PDB file of C-alpha atoms in Angstrom:
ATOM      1  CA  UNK A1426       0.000   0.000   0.000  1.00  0.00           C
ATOM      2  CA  UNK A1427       2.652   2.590   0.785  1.00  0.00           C
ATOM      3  CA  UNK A1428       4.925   1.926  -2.754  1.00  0.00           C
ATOM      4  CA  UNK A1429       1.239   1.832  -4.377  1.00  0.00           C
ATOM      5  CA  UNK A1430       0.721   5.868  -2.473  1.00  0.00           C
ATOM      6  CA  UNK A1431       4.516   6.505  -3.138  1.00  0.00           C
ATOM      7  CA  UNK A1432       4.068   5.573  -6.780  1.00  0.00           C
ATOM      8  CA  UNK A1433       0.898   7.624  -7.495  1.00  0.00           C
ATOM      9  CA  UNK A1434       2.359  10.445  -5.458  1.00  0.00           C
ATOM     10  CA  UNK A1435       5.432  10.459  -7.514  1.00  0.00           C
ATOM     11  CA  UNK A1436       3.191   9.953 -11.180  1.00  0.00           C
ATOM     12  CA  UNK A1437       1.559  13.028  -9.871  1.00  0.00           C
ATOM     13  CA  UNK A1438       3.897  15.436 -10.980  1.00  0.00           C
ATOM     14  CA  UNK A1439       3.768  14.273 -14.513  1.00  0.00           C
ATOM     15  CA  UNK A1440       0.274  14.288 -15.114  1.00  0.00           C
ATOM     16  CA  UNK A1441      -0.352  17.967 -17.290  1.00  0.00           C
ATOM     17  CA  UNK A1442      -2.606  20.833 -16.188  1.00  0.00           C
ATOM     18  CA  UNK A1443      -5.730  20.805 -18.469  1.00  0.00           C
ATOM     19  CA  UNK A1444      -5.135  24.414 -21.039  1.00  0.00           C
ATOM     20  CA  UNK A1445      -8.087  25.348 -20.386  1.00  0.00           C
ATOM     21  CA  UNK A1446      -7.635  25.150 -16.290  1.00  0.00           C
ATOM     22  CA  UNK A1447      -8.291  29.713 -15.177  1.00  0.00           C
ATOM     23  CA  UNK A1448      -9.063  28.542 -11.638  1.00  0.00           C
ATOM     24  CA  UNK A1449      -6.146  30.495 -10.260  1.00  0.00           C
ATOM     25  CA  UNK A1450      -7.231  33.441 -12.273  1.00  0.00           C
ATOM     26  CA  UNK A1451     -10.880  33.139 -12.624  1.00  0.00           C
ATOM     27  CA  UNK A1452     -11.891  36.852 -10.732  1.00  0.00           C
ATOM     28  CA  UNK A1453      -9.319  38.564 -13.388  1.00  0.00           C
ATOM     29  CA  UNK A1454     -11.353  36.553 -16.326  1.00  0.00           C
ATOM     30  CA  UNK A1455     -14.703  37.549 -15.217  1.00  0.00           C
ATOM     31  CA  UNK A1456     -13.528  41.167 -14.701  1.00  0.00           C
ATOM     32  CA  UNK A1457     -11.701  41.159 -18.213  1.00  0.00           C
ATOM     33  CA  UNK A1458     -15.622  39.487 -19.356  1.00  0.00           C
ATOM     34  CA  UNK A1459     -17.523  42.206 -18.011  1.00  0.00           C
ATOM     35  CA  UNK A1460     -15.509  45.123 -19.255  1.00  0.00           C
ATOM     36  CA  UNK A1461     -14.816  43.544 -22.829  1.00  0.00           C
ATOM     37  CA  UNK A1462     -18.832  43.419 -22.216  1.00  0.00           C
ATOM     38  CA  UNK A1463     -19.225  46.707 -21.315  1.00  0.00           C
ATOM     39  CA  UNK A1464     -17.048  48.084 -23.968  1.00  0.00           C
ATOM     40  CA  UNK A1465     -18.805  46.725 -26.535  1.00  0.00           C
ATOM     41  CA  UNK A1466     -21.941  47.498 -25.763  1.00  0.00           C
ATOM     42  CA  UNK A1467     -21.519  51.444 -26.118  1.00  0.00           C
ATOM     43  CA  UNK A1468     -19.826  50.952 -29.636  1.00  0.00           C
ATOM     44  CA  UNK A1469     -23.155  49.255 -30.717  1.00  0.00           C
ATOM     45  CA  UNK A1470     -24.556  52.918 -30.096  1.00  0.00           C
ATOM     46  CA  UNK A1471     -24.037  56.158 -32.253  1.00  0.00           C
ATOM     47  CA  UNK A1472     -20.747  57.448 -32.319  1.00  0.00           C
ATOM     48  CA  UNK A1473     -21.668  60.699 -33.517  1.00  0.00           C
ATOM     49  CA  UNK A1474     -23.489  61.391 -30.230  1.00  0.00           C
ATOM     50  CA  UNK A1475     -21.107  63.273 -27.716  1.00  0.00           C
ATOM     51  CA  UNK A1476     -22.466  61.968 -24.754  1.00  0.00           C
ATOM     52  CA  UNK A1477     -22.283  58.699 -26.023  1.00  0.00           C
ATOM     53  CA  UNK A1478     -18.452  59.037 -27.198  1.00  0.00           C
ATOM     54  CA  UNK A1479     -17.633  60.973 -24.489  1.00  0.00           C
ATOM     55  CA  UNK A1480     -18.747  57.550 -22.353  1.00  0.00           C
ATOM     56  CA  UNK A1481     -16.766  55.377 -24.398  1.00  0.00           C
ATOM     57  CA  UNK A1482     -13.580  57.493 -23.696  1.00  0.00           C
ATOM     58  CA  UNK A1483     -14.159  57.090 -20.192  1.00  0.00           C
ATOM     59  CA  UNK A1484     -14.804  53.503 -20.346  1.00  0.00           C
ATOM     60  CA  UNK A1485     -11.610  52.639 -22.721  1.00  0.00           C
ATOM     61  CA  UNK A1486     -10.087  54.975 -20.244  1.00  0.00           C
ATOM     62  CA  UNK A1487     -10.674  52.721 -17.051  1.00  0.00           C
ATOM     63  CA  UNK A1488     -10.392  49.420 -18.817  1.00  0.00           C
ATOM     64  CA  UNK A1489      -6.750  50.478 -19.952  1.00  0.00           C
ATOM     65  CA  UNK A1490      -5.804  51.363 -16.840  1.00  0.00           C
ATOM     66  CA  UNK A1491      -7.110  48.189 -15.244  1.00  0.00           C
ATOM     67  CA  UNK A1492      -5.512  46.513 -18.267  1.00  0.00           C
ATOM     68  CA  UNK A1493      -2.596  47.649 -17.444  1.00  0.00           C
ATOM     69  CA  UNK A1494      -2.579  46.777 -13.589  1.00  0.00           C
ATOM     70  CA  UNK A1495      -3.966  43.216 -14.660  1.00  0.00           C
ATOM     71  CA  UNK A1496      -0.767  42.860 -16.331  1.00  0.00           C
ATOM     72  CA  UNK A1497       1.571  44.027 -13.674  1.00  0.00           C
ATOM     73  CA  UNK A1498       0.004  41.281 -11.840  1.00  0.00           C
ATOM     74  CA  UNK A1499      -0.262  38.300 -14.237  1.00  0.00           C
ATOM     75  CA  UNK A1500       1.551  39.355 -16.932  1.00  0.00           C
ATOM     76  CA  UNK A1501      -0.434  39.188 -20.462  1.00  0.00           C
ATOM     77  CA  UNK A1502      -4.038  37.392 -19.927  1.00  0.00           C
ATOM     78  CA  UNK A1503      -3.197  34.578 -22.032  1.00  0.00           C
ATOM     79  CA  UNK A1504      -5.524  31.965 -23.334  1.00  0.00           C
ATOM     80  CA  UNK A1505      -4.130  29.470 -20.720  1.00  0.00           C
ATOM     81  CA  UNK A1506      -4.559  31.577 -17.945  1.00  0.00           C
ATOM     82  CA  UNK A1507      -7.601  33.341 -18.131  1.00  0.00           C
ATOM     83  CA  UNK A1508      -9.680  31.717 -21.078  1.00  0.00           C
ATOM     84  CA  UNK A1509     -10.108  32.359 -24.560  1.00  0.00           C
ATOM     85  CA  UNK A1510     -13.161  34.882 -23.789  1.00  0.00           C
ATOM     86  CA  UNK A1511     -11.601  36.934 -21.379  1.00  0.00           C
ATOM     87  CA  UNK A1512      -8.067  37.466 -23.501  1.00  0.00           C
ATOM     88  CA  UNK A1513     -10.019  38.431 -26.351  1.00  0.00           C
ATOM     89  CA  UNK A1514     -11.580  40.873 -23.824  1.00  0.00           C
ATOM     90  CA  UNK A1515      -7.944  42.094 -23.588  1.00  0.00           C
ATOM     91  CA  UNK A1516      -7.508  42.167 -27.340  1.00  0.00           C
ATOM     92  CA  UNK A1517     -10.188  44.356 -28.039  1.00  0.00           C
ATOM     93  CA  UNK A1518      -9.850  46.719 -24.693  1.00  0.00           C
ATOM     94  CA  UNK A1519      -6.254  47.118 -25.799  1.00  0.00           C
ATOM     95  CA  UNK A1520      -7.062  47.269 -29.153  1.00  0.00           C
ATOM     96  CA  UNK A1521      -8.548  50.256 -28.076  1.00  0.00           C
ATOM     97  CA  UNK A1522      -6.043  51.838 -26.170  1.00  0.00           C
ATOM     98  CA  UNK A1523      -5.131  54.627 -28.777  1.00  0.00           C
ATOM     99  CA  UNK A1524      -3.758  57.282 -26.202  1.00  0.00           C
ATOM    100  CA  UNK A1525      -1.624  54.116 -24.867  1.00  0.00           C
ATOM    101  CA  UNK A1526       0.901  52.803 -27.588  1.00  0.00           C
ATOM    102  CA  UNK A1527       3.138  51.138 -24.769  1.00  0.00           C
ATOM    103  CA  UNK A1528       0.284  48.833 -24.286  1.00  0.00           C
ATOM    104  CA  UNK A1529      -0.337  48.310 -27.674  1.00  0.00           C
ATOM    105  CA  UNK A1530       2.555  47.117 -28.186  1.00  0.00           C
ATOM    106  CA  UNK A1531       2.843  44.646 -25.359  1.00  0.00           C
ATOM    107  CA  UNK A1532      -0.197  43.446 -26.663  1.00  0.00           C
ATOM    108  CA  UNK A1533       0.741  42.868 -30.083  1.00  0.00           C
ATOM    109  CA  UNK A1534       3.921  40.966 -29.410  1.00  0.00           C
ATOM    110  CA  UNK A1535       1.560  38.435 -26.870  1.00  0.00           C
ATOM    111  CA  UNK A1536      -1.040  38.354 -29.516  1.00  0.00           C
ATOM    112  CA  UNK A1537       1.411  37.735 -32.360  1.00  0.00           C
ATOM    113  CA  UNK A1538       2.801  34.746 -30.119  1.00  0.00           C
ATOM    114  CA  UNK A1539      -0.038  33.051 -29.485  1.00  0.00           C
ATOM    115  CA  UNK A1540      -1.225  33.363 -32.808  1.00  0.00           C
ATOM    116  CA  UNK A1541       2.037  31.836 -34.468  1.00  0.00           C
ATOM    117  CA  UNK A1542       1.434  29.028 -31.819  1.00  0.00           C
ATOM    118  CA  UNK A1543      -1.897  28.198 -33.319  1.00  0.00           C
ATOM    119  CA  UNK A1544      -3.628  29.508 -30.082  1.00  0.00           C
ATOM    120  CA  UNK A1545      -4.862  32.717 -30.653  1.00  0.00           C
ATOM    121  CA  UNK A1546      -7.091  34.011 -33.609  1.00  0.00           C
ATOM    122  CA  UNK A1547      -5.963  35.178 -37.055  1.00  0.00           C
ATOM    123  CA  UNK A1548      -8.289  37.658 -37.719  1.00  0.00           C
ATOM    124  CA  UNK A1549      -8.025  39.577 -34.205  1.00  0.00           C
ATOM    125  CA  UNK A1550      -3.996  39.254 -34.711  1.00  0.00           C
ATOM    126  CA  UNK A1551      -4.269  40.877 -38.539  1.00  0.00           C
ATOM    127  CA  UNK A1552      -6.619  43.927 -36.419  1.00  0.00           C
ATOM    128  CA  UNK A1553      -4.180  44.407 -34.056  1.00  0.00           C
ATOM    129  CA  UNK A1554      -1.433  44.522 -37.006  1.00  0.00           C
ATOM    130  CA  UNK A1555      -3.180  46.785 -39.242  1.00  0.00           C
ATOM    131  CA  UNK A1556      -3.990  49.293 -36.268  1.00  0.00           C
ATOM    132  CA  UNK A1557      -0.601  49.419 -35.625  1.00  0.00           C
ATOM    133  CA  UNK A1558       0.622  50.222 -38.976  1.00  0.00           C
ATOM    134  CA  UNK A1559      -2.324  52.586 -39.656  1.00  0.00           C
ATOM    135  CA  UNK A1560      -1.476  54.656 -36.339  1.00  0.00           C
ATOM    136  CA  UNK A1561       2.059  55.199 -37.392  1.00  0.00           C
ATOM    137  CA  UNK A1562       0.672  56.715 -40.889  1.00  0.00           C
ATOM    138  CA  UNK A1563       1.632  53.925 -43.045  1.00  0.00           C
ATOM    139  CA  UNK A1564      -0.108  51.389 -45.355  1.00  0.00           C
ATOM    140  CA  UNK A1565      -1.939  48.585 -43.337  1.00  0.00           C
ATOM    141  CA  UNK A1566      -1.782  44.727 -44.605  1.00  0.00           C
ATOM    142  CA  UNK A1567      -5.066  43.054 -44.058  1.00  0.00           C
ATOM    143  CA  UNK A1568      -7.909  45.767 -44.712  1.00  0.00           C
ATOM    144  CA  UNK A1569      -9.235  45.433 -41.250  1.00  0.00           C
ATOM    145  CA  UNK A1570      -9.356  49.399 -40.808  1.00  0.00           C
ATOM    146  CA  UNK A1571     -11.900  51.559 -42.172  1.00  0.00           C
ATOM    147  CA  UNK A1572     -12.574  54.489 -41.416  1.00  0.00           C
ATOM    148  CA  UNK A1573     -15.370  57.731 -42.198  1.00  0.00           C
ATOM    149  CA  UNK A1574     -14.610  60.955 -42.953  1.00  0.00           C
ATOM    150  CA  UNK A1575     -16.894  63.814 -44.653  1.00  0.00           C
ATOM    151  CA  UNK A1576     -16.051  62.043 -48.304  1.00  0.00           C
ATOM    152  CA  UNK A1577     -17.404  58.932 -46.729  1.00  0.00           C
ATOM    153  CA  UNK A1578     -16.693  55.624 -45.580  1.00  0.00           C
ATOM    154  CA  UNK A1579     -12.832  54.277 -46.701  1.00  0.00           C
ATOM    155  CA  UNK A1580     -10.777  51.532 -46.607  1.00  0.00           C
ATOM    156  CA  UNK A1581      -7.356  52.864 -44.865  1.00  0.00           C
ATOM    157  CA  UNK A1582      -4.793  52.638 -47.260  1.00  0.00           C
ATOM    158  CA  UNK A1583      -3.567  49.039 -48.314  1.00  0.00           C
ATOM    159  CA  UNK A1584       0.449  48.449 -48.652  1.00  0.00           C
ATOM    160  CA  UNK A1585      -0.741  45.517 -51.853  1.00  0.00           C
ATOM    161  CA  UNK A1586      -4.258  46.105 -52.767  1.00  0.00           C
ATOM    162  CA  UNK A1587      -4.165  43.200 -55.532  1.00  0.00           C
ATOM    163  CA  UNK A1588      -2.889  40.656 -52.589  1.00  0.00           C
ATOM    164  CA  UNK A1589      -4.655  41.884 -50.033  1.00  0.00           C
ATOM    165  CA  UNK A1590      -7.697  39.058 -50.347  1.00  0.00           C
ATOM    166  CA  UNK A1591      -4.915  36.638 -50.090  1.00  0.00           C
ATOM    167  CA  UNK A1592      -3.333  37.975 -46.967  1.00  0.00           C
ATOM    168  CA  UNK A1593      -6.902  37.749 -45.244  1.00  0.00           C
ATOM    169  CA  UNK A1594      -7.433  34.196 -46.221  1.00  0.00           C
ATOM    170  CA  UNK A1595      -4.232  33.332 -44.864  1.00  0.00           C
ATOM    171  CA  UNK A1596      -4.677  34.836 -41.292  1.00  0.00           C
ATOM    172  CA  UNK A1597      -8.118  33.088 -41.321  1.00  0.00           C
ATOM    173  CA  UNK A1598     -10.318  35.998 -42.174  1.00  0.00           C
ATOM    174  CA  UNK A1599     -12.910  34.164 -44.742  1.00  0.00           C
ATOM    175  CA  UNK A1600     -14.554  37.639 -46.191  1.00  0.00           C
ATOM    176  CA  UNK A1601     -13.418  39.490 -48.599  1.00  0.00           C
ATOM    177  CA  UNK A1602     -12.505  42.928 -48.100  1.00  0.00           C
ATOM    178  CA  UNK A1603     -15.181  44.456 -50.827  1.00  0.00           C
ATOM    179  CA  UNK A1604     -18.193  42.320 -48.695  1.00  0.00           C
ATOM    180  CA  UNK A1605     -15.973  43.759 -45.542  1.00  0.00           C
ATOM    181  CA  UNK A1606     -16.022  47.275 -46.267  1.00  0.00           C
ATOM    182  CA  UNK A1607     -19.512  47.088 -47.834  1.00  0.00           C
ATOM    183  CA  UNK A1608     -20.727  45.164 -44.012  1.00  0.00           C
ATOM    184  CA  UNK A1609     -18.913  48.140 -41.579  1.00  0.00           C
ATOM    185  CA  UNK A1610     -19.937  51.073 -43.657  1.00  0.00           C
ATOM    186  CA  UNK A1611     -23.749  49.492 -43.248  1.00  0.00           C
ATOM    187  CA  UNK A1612     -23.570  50.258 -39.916  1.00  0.00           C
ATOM    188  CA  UNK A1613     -24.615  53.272 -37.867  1.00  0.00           C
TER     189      UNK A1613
END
């Protein structure tokens, strides 16, 4: 009986930790839940209404700075330790940290990691890219920002507009940027 306890105690440490195992950090995933929630919501509404942008600033304000102390803590909210809903919380709330390049940045190398090992998704990774590129004035690769302007609604410029179907299918991103650009400038 004791080799038997001996030998499952020493077995023990070999046995893996399940990926998908956030126990340790389940409180930081449902925070990182209810603000990606929360931050989303208010870009469902009208933009053009000051009140309402002037509420999205302040919420992309707090959930940056929380963000930010999250990471101090943990370190980037991976997939394996807080979920795959609550890091794509972290995506998009620092995918929307404009006034906060330094976290942008720490982002995008986590994202970009996880996404070359098959973890994380293309299509979030090729946002994250393009916004990047876009905010330091130069041509972005996967056509995932568009913006509006008094002319109208635009696709930012492309660095190979003749490729750039190509460069979406490869990251995962199944439609097309004409059906892409034709879907966002639908919307209020």
């Amino acid at each position: 009986m004791k080799k038997t306890l001996a030998l499952l105690a020493a077995l023990a440490c070999f046995v893996p930790i399940p990926v998908f195992a956030v126990e340790p950090y389940a409180a930081i995933s449902a925070e990182l839940i209810e603000m990606f929630d929360k931050e989303q919501k208010i870009r469902f509404l009208s933009t053009d209404d000051p009140e309402v942008r002037k509420e999205m600033d302040a919420i992309d304000a707090h959930n940056t700075k929380r963000l930010n102390a999250i990471i101090k803590e943990i370190g980037w909210p991976t997939v394996d330790k807080v979920g795959k809903h609550a890091s794509r919380g972290a995506f998009y709330i620092s995918q929307h940290a404009y006034y906060d390049r330094p976290l942008m940045e720490f982002a995008f190398k986590n994202i970009e990691a996880e996404y070359k090992a098959g973890i994380f998704p293309g299509n979030l990774y090729a946002m994250m890219y393009d916004r990047l590129k876009t905010m330091d004035g130069k041509p972005q690769k996967y056509g995932t920002q568009i913006q509006t302007d008094h002319t109208g609604c635009f696709v930012v410029e492309l660095e190979n507009p003749e490729k750039v179907d190509i460069y979406r299918r490869e990251v995962g991103i199944k439609m097309d940027l004409a059906t892409y650009k034709e879907k966002v400038c639908a919307m209020p």
